[in-house]
Coordinates of N, CA and C and ligand atoms in Angstrom, one line a residue:
M256 N 0.8 -1.2 0.0 CA 0.0 0.0 0.0 C 0.9 1.3 0.0
K257 N 0.6 2.2 -0.9 CA 1.4 3.4 -1.0 C 1.1 4.3 0.3
S258 N 2.2 5.0 0.7 CA 1.9 5.9 1.8 C 1.9 7.3 1.3
D259 N 1.7 7.4 0.0 CA 1.8 8.7 -0.7 C 0.5 9.6 -0.4
D260 N 0.8 10.8 0.1 CA -0.3 11.6 0.5 C -1.1 12.1 -0.6
T261 N -0.7 11.9 -1.9 CA -1.5 12.3 -3.0 C -2.7 11.4 -3.1
L262 N -2.7 10.3 -2.4 CA -3.9 9.4 -2.4 C -5.0 10.0 -1.5
L263 N -4.6 11.0 -0.6 CA -5.6 11.5 0.3 C -6.6 12.4 -0.4
L264 N -7.9 12.2 -0.1 CA -8.9 13.1 -0.5 C -9.6 13.7 0.7
P265 N -10.2 14.9 0.6 CA -11.0 15.3 1.8 C -12.2 14.5 2.0
I266 N -12.5 14.3 3.3 CA -13.7 13.5 3.7 C -14.9 14.5 3.8
L267 N -16.0 14.3 3.1 CA -17.1 15.2 3.1 C -17.7 15.2 4.4
E268 N -18.2 16.4 4.8 CA -18.9 16.6 6.1 C -20.4 16.6 5.9
W269 N -21.1 15.8 6.7 CA -22.5 15.8 6.7 C -23.0 17.2 7.1
P270 N -24.1 17.8 6.4 CA -25.0 17.2 5.5 C -24.6 17.5 4.0
H271 N -23.4 17.3 3.6 CA -23.1 17.4 2.1 C -24.2 16.6 1.3
P272 N -24.7 17.2 0.2 CA -25.8 16.5 -0.5 C -25.4 15.0 -0.9
I273 N -24.2 14.7 -1.2 CA -23.8 13.4 -1.6 C -24.0 12.4 -0.5
L274 N -23.9 12.9 0.8 CA -24.1 12.0 1.9 C -25.6 11.9 2.3
R275 N -26.4 12.6 1.6 CA -27.9 12.5 1.8 C -28.6 11.9 0.6
S276 N -27.8 11.3 -0.3 CA -28.5 10.7 -1.5 C -28.1 9.2 -1.5
P277 N -29.0 8.3 -2.0 CA -28.7 6.9 -2.1 C -27.6 6.7 -3.1
A278 N -26.6 5.8 -2.8 CA -25.5 5.6 -3.8 C -25.9 4.6 -4.9
Q279 N -25.2 4.6 -6.0 CA -25.5 3.7 -7.1 C -24.7 2.4 -7.1
P280 N -25.3 1.4 -7.6 CA -24.6 0.1 -7.6 C -23.3 0.1 -8.4
I281 N -22.3 -0.7 -7.9 CA -21.0 -0.8 -8.6 C -21.3 -1.8 -9.8
E282 N -20.9 -1.4 -11.0 CA -21.1 -2.3 -12.1 C -19.8 -2.8 -12.7
R283 N -18.8 -2.0 -12.7 CA -17.5 -2.4 -13.3 C -16.5 -2.8 -12.2
F284 N -16.0 -4.0 -12.2 CA -14.9 -4.4 -11.3 C -13.6 -4.4 -12.0
D285 N -13.0 -3.2 -12.2 CA -11.9 -3.0 -13.0 C -10.7 -2.4 -12.2
Q286 N -9.6 -2.0 -12.9 CA -8.5 -1.5 -12.2 C -8.8 -0.2 -11.5
A287 N -9.7 0.6 -12.1 CA -10.1 1.9 -11.5 C -10.7 1.6 -10.1
L288 N -11.5 0.6 -10.1 CA -12.2 0.2 -8.8 C -11.1 -0.2 -7.8
T289 N -10.2 -1.1 -8.2 CA -9.1 -1.5 -7.3 C -8.3 -0.3 -6.8
D290 N -8.0 0.7 -7.6 CA -7.3 1.9 -7.2 C -8.1 2.7 -6.2
R291 N -9.4 2.8 -6.5 CA -10.3 3.5 -5.6 C -10.3 2.9 -4.2
I292 N -10.3 1.5 -4.2 CA -10.4 0.8 -2.9 C -9.1 1.0 -2.1
E293 N -7.9 1.0 -2.8 CA -6.6 1.2 -2.2 C -6.6 2.7 -1.6
Q294 N -7.2 3.6 -2.3 CA -7.3 5.0 -1.9 C -8.1 5.1 -0.6
M295 N -9.2 4.3 -0.6 CA -10.1 4.3 0.6 C -9.5 3.8 1.8
W296 N -8.7 2.7 1.6 CA -8.0 2.1 2.8 C -7.0 3.2 3.3
H297 N -6.3 3.8 2.4 CA -5.3 4.8 2.8 C -6.0 6.0 3.6
I298 N -7.1 6.5 3.1 CA -7.8 7.6 3.7 C -8.4 7.1 5.1
M299 N -8.9 5.9 5.1 CA -9.5 5.4 6.4 C -8.5 5.3 7.5
Y300 N -7.3 4.6 7.1 CA -6.3 4.4 8.2 C -5.6 5.8 8.6
H301 N -5.5 6.7 7.6 CA -4.9 8.0 7.9 C -5.8 8.8 8.8
A302 N -7.1 8.7 8.7 CA -8.0 9.6 9.4 C -7.8 9.7 10.9
P303 N -7.7 8.7 11.8 CA -7.9 7.3 11.5 C -9.4 6.9 11.8
G304 N -9.9 5.9 11.1 CA -11.2 5.4 11.3 C -11.3 3.9 11.1
I305 N -12.4 3.3 11.5 CA -12.5 1.8 11.3 C -13.4 1.5 10.1
G306 N -14.0 2.5 9.5 CA -14.8 2.2 8.3 C -14.9 3.5 7.4
L307 N -15.0 3.3 6.1 CA -15.2 4.4 5.2 C -16.1 4.0 4.1
A308 N -17.1 4.8 3.8 CA -18.0 4.5 2.6 C -17.6 5.5 1.5
A309 N -17.7 5.0 0.3 CA -17.3 5.8 -0.9 C -18.0 7.2 -1.0
P310 N -19.3 7.3 -0.7 CA -19.9 8.6 -0.7 C -19.2 9.7 0.2
Q311 N -18.5 9.2 1.2 CA -17.8 10.1 2.1 C -16.6 10.8 1.4
I312 N -16.1 10.2 0.3 CA -15.1 10.9 -0.5 C -15.6 11.2 -1.9
A313 N -16.9 11.5 -1.9 CA -17.6 12.1 -3.1 C -17.7 11.1 -4.2
D314 N -17.6 9.8 -3.9 CA -17.8 8.8 -4.9 C -19.2 8.1 -4.6
P315 N -20.2 8.5 -5.4 CA -21.6 8.0 -5.0 C -21.9 6.6 -5.4
R316 N -21.0 5.7 -5.0 CA -21.3 4.2 -5.3 C -21.4 3.4 -4.1
R317 N -22.0 2.2 -4.3 CA -22.3 1.3 -3.1 C -21.0 0.5 -2.8
L318 N -20.1 1.1 -2.0 CA -18.8 0.5 -1.7 C -18.4 1.0 -0.3
F319 N -17.9 0.1 0.5 CA -17.3 0.6 1.8 C -16.1 -0.4 2.1
V320 N -15.2 0.1 2.9 CA -14.2 -0.7 3.5 C -14.3 -0.6 5.0
M321 N -13.9 -1.6 5.7 CA -13.8 -1.5 7.2 C -12.8 -2.5 7.8
D322 N -12.2 -2.0 8.9 CA -11.2 -2.8 9.6 C -11.3 -2.5 11.1
C323 N -11.8 -3.3 11.9 CA -12.0 -3.1 13.3 C -10.8 -3.6 14.1
G324 N -9.7 -3.9 13.4 CA -8.4 -4.4 14.0 C -8.0 -3.5 15.2
G325 N -7.5 -4.2 16.3 CA -7.1 -3.5 17.5 C -8.3 -3.3 18.4
R326 N -9.5 -3.5 17.9 CA -10.7 -3.3 18.8 C -11.5 -4.5 18.9
V327 N -11.3 -5.6 18.1 CA -12.0 -6.8 18.2 C -10.9 -7.9 18.2
S328 N -11.3 -9.1 18.7 CA -10.2 -10.2 18.9 C -9.8 -10.8 17.6
D329 N -10.7 -10.9 16.6 CA -10.4 -11.6 15.3 C -10.8 -10.7 14.2
P330 N -10.1 -9.6 14.0 CA -10.6 -8.6 13.0 C -10.5 -9.1 11.6
R331 N -11.5 -8.8 10.8 CA -11.5 -9.2 9.4 C -11.7 -7.9 8.5
P332 N -10.6 -7.4 8.0 CA -10.7 -6.3 7.1 C -11.6 -6.7 5.9
L333 N -12.6 -5.8 5.6 CA -13.5 -6.2 4.5 C -13.7 -5.1 3.5
V334 N -13.7 -5.5 2.2 CA -14.1 -4.6 1.1 C -15.5 -5.1 0.7
C335 N -16.5 -4.2 0.8 CA -17.9 -4.6 0.4 C -18.4 -3.7 -0.7
A336 N -18.7 -4.3 -1.9 CA -19.3 -3.6 -2.9 C -20.8 -4.2 -3.0
N337 N -21.7 -3.3 -3.3 CA -23.1 -3.7 -3.4 C -23.6 -4.5 -2.2
P338 N -23.3 -4.1 -1.0 CA -23.7 -4.9 0.2 C -25.2 -4.8 0.5
N339 N -25.6 -5.9 1.1 CA -27.0 -6.0 1.6 C -27.0 -6.8 2.9
I340 N -27.8 -6.3 3.9 CA -28.0 -7.1 5.1 C -29.1 -8.1 4.9
I341 N -28.8 -9.4 5.0 CA -29.8 -10.4 4.7 C -30.4 -11.0 6.0
R342 N -29.8 -10.7 7.1 CA -30.3 -11.1 8.4 C -29.8 -10.1 9.5
A343 N -30.7 -9.7 10.4 CA -30.3 -8.9 11.5 C -31.0 -9.4 12.7
E344 N -30.2 -9.6 13.8 CA -30.8 -10.1 15.1 C -30.2 -9.4 16.3
G345 N -31.1 -9.3 17.3 CA -30.6 -8.8 18.6 C -30.6 -7.2 18.5
E346 N -30.3 -6.7 19.7 CA -30.2 -5.2 19.7 C -29.1 -4.8 20.7
L347 N -28.4 -3.7 20.3 CA -27.4 -3.2 21.3 C -27.4 -1.6 21.1
D348 N -27.0 -1.0 22.2 CA -26.8 0.5 22.1 C -25.4 0.7 21.7
S349 N -25.2 1.4 20.6 CA -23.9 1.6 20.1 C -23.4 3.1 20.2
T350 N -22.3 3.3 20.8 CA -21.7 4.7 20.8 C -20.8 4.8 19.6
E351 N -21.2 5.8 18.7 CA -20.5 5.9 17.4 C -20.0 7.3 17.2
G352 N -18.9 7.3 16.5 CA -18.4 8.5 15.8 C -18.5 8.3 14.3
C353 N -18.3 9.4 13.6 CA -18.3 9.2 12.1 C -17.3 10.3 11.5
L354 N -16.5 9.8 10.6 CA -15.6 10.8 10.0 C -16.2 11.9 9.3
S355 N -17.5 11.8 9.0 CA -18.2 12.9 8.3 C -18.9 13.9 9.3
F356 N -18.8 13.5 10.6 CA -19.3 14.4 11.7 C -18.2 14.7 12.7
P357 N -17.3 15.7 12.4 CA -16.2 15.9 13.2 C -16.6 16.2 14.7
E358 N -16.0 15.5 15.6 CA -16.1 15.7 17.0 C -17.4 15.2 17.6
L359 N -18.3 14.6 16.8 CA -19.6 14.2 17.4 C -19.6 12.7 17.8
S360 N -20.2 12.4 18.9 CA -20.4 11.0 19.3 C -21.9 10.8 19.7
V361 N -22.5 9.8 19.2 CA -23.9 9.6 19.3 C -24.2 8.1 19.7
V362 N -25.2 7.9 20.6 CA -25.6 6.5 21.0 C -26.8 6.2 20.2
V363 N -26.7 5.1 19.4 CA -27.9 4.7 18.6 C -28.1 3.2 18.7
P364 N -29.4 2.8 18.4 CA -29.7 1.4 18.5 C -29.2 0.7 17.2
R365 N -28.6 -0.5 17.4 CA -28.2 -1.3 16.2 C -28.5 -2.8 16.5
A366 N -28.6 -3.5 15.4 CA -28.7 -5.0 15.5 C -27.4 -5.5 16.1
A367 N -27.4 -6.5 16.9 CA -26.2 -7.1 17.6 C -25.4 -8.0 16.6
S368 N -26.2 -8.6 15.7 CA -25.5 -9.5 14.8 C -26.2 -9.5 13.4
I369 N -25.4 -9.6 12.4 CA -26.0 -9.5 11.0 C -25.3 -10.5 10.1
T370 N -26.0 -10.8 9.0 CA -25.4 -11.6 7.9 C -25.4 -10.6 6.8
L371 N -24.2 -10.5 6.2 CA -24.0 -9.5 5.1 C -23.7 -10.2 3.9
R372 N -24.3 -9.8 2.8 CA -24.0 -10.3 1.4 C -23.4 -9.2 0.6
A373 N -22.3 -9.4 0.0 CA -21.6 -8.3 -0.8 C -20.7 -8.9 -1.8
Q374 N -20.1 -8.1 -2.7 CA -19.1 -8.5 -3.6 C -17.7 -7.9 -3.2
D375 N -16.7 -8.7 -3.4 CA -15.4 -8.3 -3.1 C -14.8 -7.4 -4.3
E376 N -13.6 -7.1 -4.2 CA -13.1 -6.1 -5.2 C -13.0 -6.7 -6.6
L377 N -13.1 -8.1 -6.7 CA -13.1 -8.7 -8.0 C -14.5 -9.0 -8.5
G378 N -15.5 -8.7 -7.7 CA -16.9 -8.9 -8.1 C -17.4 -10.2 -7.6
T379 N -16.7 -11.0 -6.8 CA -17.1 -12.3 -6.3 C -18.0 -12.1 -5.1
W380 N -19.2 -12.7 -5.2 CA -20.2 -12.5 -4.1 C -19.7 -13.4 -2.9
F381 N -19.9 -12.8 -1.7 CA -19.6 -13.6 -0.5 C -20.7 -13.3 0.6
V382 N -20.8 -14.2 1.6 CA -21.7 -14.0 2.7 C -20.9 -14.1 4.0
I383 N -21.1 -13.1 4.9 CA -20.3 -13.2 6.1 C -21.2 -12.8 7.3
E384 N -20.9 -13.5 8.4 CA -21.6 -13.3 9.7 C -20.8 -12.3 10.5
L385 N -21.4 -11.2 11.0 CA -20.7 -10.2 11.8 C -21.4 -10.0 13.1
E386 N -20.7 -9.8 14.2 CA -21.4 -9.4 15.4 C -20.6 -8.3 16.1
G387 N -21.3 -7.7 17.1 CA -20.7 -6.7 18.0 C -20.2 -5.5 17.1
L388 N -19.0 -5.1 17.4 CA -18.5 -3.9 16.8 C -18.4 -4.0 15.2
E389 N -18.1 -5.2 14.7 CA -18.0 -5.4 13.3 C -19.4 -5.3 12.7
A390 N -20.4 -5.8 13.3 CA -21.8 -5.7 12.8 C -22.3 -4.3 12.8
V391 N -21.9 -3.6 13.9 CA -22.3 -2.2 14.1 C -21.6 -1.3 13.0
C392 N -20.3 -1.6 12.7 CA -19.6 -0.8 11.8 C -20.2 -1.0 10.4
A393 N -20.5 -2.2 10.0 CA -21.1 -2.5 8.7 C -22.4 -1.8 8.5
Q394 N -23.3 -1.8 9.6 CA -24.6 -1.2 9.5 C -24.4 0.3 9.3
H395 N -23.4 0.9 10.0 CA -23.2 2.3 9.9 C -22.8 2.7 8.5
E396 N -21.9 1.9 7.9 CA -21.4 2.2 6.5 C -22.5 2.0 5.5
I397 N -23.3 1.0 5.7 CA -24.4 0.7 4.8 C -25.4 1.9 4.8
D398 N -25.6 2.4 6.0 CA -26.5 3.6 6.1 C -26.0 4.7 5.2
H399 N -24.6 4.9 5.2 CA -24.1 6.0 4.3 C -24.5 5.7 2.9
L400 N -24.5 4.4 2.5 CA -24.8 4.1 1.1 C -26.3 4.3 0.8
E401 N -27.1 4.4 1.8 CA -28.5 4.6 1.6 C -28.8 6.1 1.7
G402 N -27.8 6.9 2.0 CA -28.0 8.4 2.2 C -28.5 8.7 3.5
R403 N -28.3 7.8 4.5 CA -28.7 8.0 5.9 C -27.4 8.3 6.7
S404 N -27.7 8.9 7.9 CA -26.6 9.0 8.9 C -27.2 8.5 10.2
F405 N -26.3 8.4 11.2 CA -26.8 7.9 12.6 C -27.8 8.9 13.2
L406 N -27.9 10.1 12.7 CA -28.9 11.1 13.2 C -30.3 10.5 12.9
D407 N -30.4 9.8 11.8 CA -31.7 9.3 11.4 C -32.2 8.2 12.3
L408 N -31.4 7.7 13.1 CA -31.8 6.6 14.1 C -32.3 7.2 15.4
L409 N -32.2 8.5 15.6 CA -32.5 9.1 16.9 C -34.0 9.5 16.8
E410 N -34.6 9.6 18.1 CA -35.9 10.2 18.2 C -35.8 11.7 17.8
P411 N -37.0 12.2 17.3 CA -36.9 13.6 16.8 C -36.3 14.7 17.7
L412 N -36.7 14.6 19.0 CA -36.2 15.6 19.9 C -34.7 15.5 20.1
E413 N -34.3 14.2 20.3 CA -32.8 14.0 20.5 C -32.0 14.3 19.3
R414 N -32.6 14.0 18.1 CA -32.0 14.3 16.9 C -31.7 15.8 16.7
S415 N -32.7 16.6 17.1 CA -32.6 18.1 17.0 C -31.5 18.6 18.0
A416 N -31.5 18.0 19.2 CA -30.5 18.4 20.2 C -29.1 18.1 19.8
T417 N -29.0 16.9 19.2 CA -27.7 16.4 18.7 C -27.2 17.3 17.6
L418 N -28.1 17.6 16.6 CA -27.7 18.4 15.5 C -27.3 19.8 16.0
H419 N -28.0 20.3 17.0 CA -27.7 21.6 17.6 C -26.2 21.6 18.1
S420 N -25.9 20.5 18.9 CA -24.6 20.5 19.5 C -23.5 20.3 18.4
Y421 N -23.8 19.6 17.4 CA -22.9 19.4 16.2 C -22.6 20.8 15.6
I422 N -23.6 21.6 15.4 CA -23.4 22.9 14.8 C -22.6 23.8 15.8
E423 N -22.9 23.7 17.1 CA -22.1 24.5 18.0 C -20.6 24.1 18.0
G424 N -20.4 22.8 17.9 CA -19.0 22.3 17.8 C -18.3 22.9 16.6
L425 N -19.0 22.9 15.5 CA -18.4 23.4 14.2 C -18.1 24.9 14.3
R426 N -18.9 25.6 15.0 CA -18.7 27.1 15.2 C -17.3 27.3 15.9
G427 N -17.0 26.4 16.8 CA -15.7 26.5 17.5 C -14.5 26.3 16.6
S428 N -14.7 25.5 15.5 CA -13.5 25.3 14.7 C -13.3 26.3 13.6
N429 N -14.3 27.0 13.2 CA -14.2 28.2 12.4 C -13.3 28.1 11.1
T430 N -13.4 27.0 10.4 CA -12.7 26.9 9.1 C -13.7 27.1 8.0
V431 N -13.1 27.3 6.7 CA -14.0 27.5 5.6 C -15.0 26.3 5.4
T432 N -14.4 25.1 5.6 CA -15.3 23.9 5.5 C -16.3 23.9 6.6
S433 N -16.0 24.2 7.8 CA -17.0 24.2 8.9 C -18.1 25.3 8.6
Q434 N -17.7 26.4 8.1 CA -18.7 27.4 7.8 C -19.7 26.9 6.7
E435 N -19.1 26.2 5.7 CA -20.0 25.6 4.7 C -20.9 24.6 5.3
T436 N -20.4 23.7 6.1 CA -21.2 22.7 6.8 C -22.3 23.3 7.6
I437 N -21.9 24.4 8.4 CA -22.9 25.1 9.2 C -24.1 25.6 8.3
S438 N -23.7 26.2 7.2 CA -24.8 26.8 6.4 C -25.7 25.7 5.8
R439 N -25.1 24.5 5.6 CA -26.0 23.4 5.1 C -26.8 22.8 6.3
A440 N -26.2 22.8 7.5 CA -26.9 22.1 8.6 C -28.0 23.0 9.2
E441 N -27.8 24.3 9.2 CA -28.8 25.1 9.9 C -30.3 24.9 9.4
P442 N -30.5 24.9 8.1 CA -31.9 24.7 7.6 C -32.4 23.3 8.0
L443 N -31.5 22.3 8.1 CA -31.9 21.0 8.6 C -32.3 21.0 10.0
L444 N -31.6 21.8 10.8 CA -32.0 21.9 12.2 C -33.4 22.5 12.4
A445 N -33.7 23.5 11.6 CA -35.0 24.1 11.6 C -36.1 23.0 11.2
E446 N -35.7 22.2 10.2 CA -36.6 21.1 9.8 C -36.9 20.1 10.9
Y447 N -35.7 19.7 11.5 CA -35.8 18.7 12.6 C -36.6 19.2 13.8
L448 N -36.4 20.5 14.1 CA -37.2 21.1 15.2 C -38.7 21.1 14.9
M449 N -39.0 21.4 13.7 CA -40.5 21.4 13.3 C -41.0 20.0 13.5
L450 N -40.3 19.0 13.1 CA -40.7 17.6 13.2 C -40.8 17.2 14.7
A451 N -39.9 17.7 15.5 CA -39.8 17.3 16.9 C -41.0 18.0 17.7
L452 N -41.4 19.2 17.2 CA -42.4 19.9 18.0 C -43.9 19.6 17.5
K453 N -44.0 18.8 16.5 CA -45.3 18.4 16.0 C -46.1 17.7 17.0
Ligands
LIG159 NI1 -19.7 7.4 9.1

């Protein structure tokens, strides 16, 4: 794997429109896809994070990578193209961060174990059972591919409060990117508050 920083791309911050739109299926399993996957590993490890979905780097396709190594006993780095959850069981409260939500941590309900069907980087279909953190991570990344975020899993009032604190956190960082993110997030906060007060 190259350690070349030219492989790095900025990670989009929610609510960038690409992060709120469903991603498109992967159709070509070619060298360009292999290169994109290598780039995603590089960006994910550099961030650092345990999962990255292609829409987070402005590639609106159904693709994610994850590696919970260091945090689970038997980590399995996974490349998942066109993933689907074909079984979900149990429930757990998951405390999550997201590379597209700087500084934010949210507790959301997730299935405790899942069966995932997806294609690898060559296009070969596989089925894998995941539980605990790995199951949670895959669910989080698949949400990105559906144009959802963990905020969509919160009750309306909590969702408004969480979005409010996210915006307040961004005000503190005062960069061009954070200003842009705030200007996109504020209308959504108004929308969420309306829904919460209904
Ligand atoms: Ni995320």
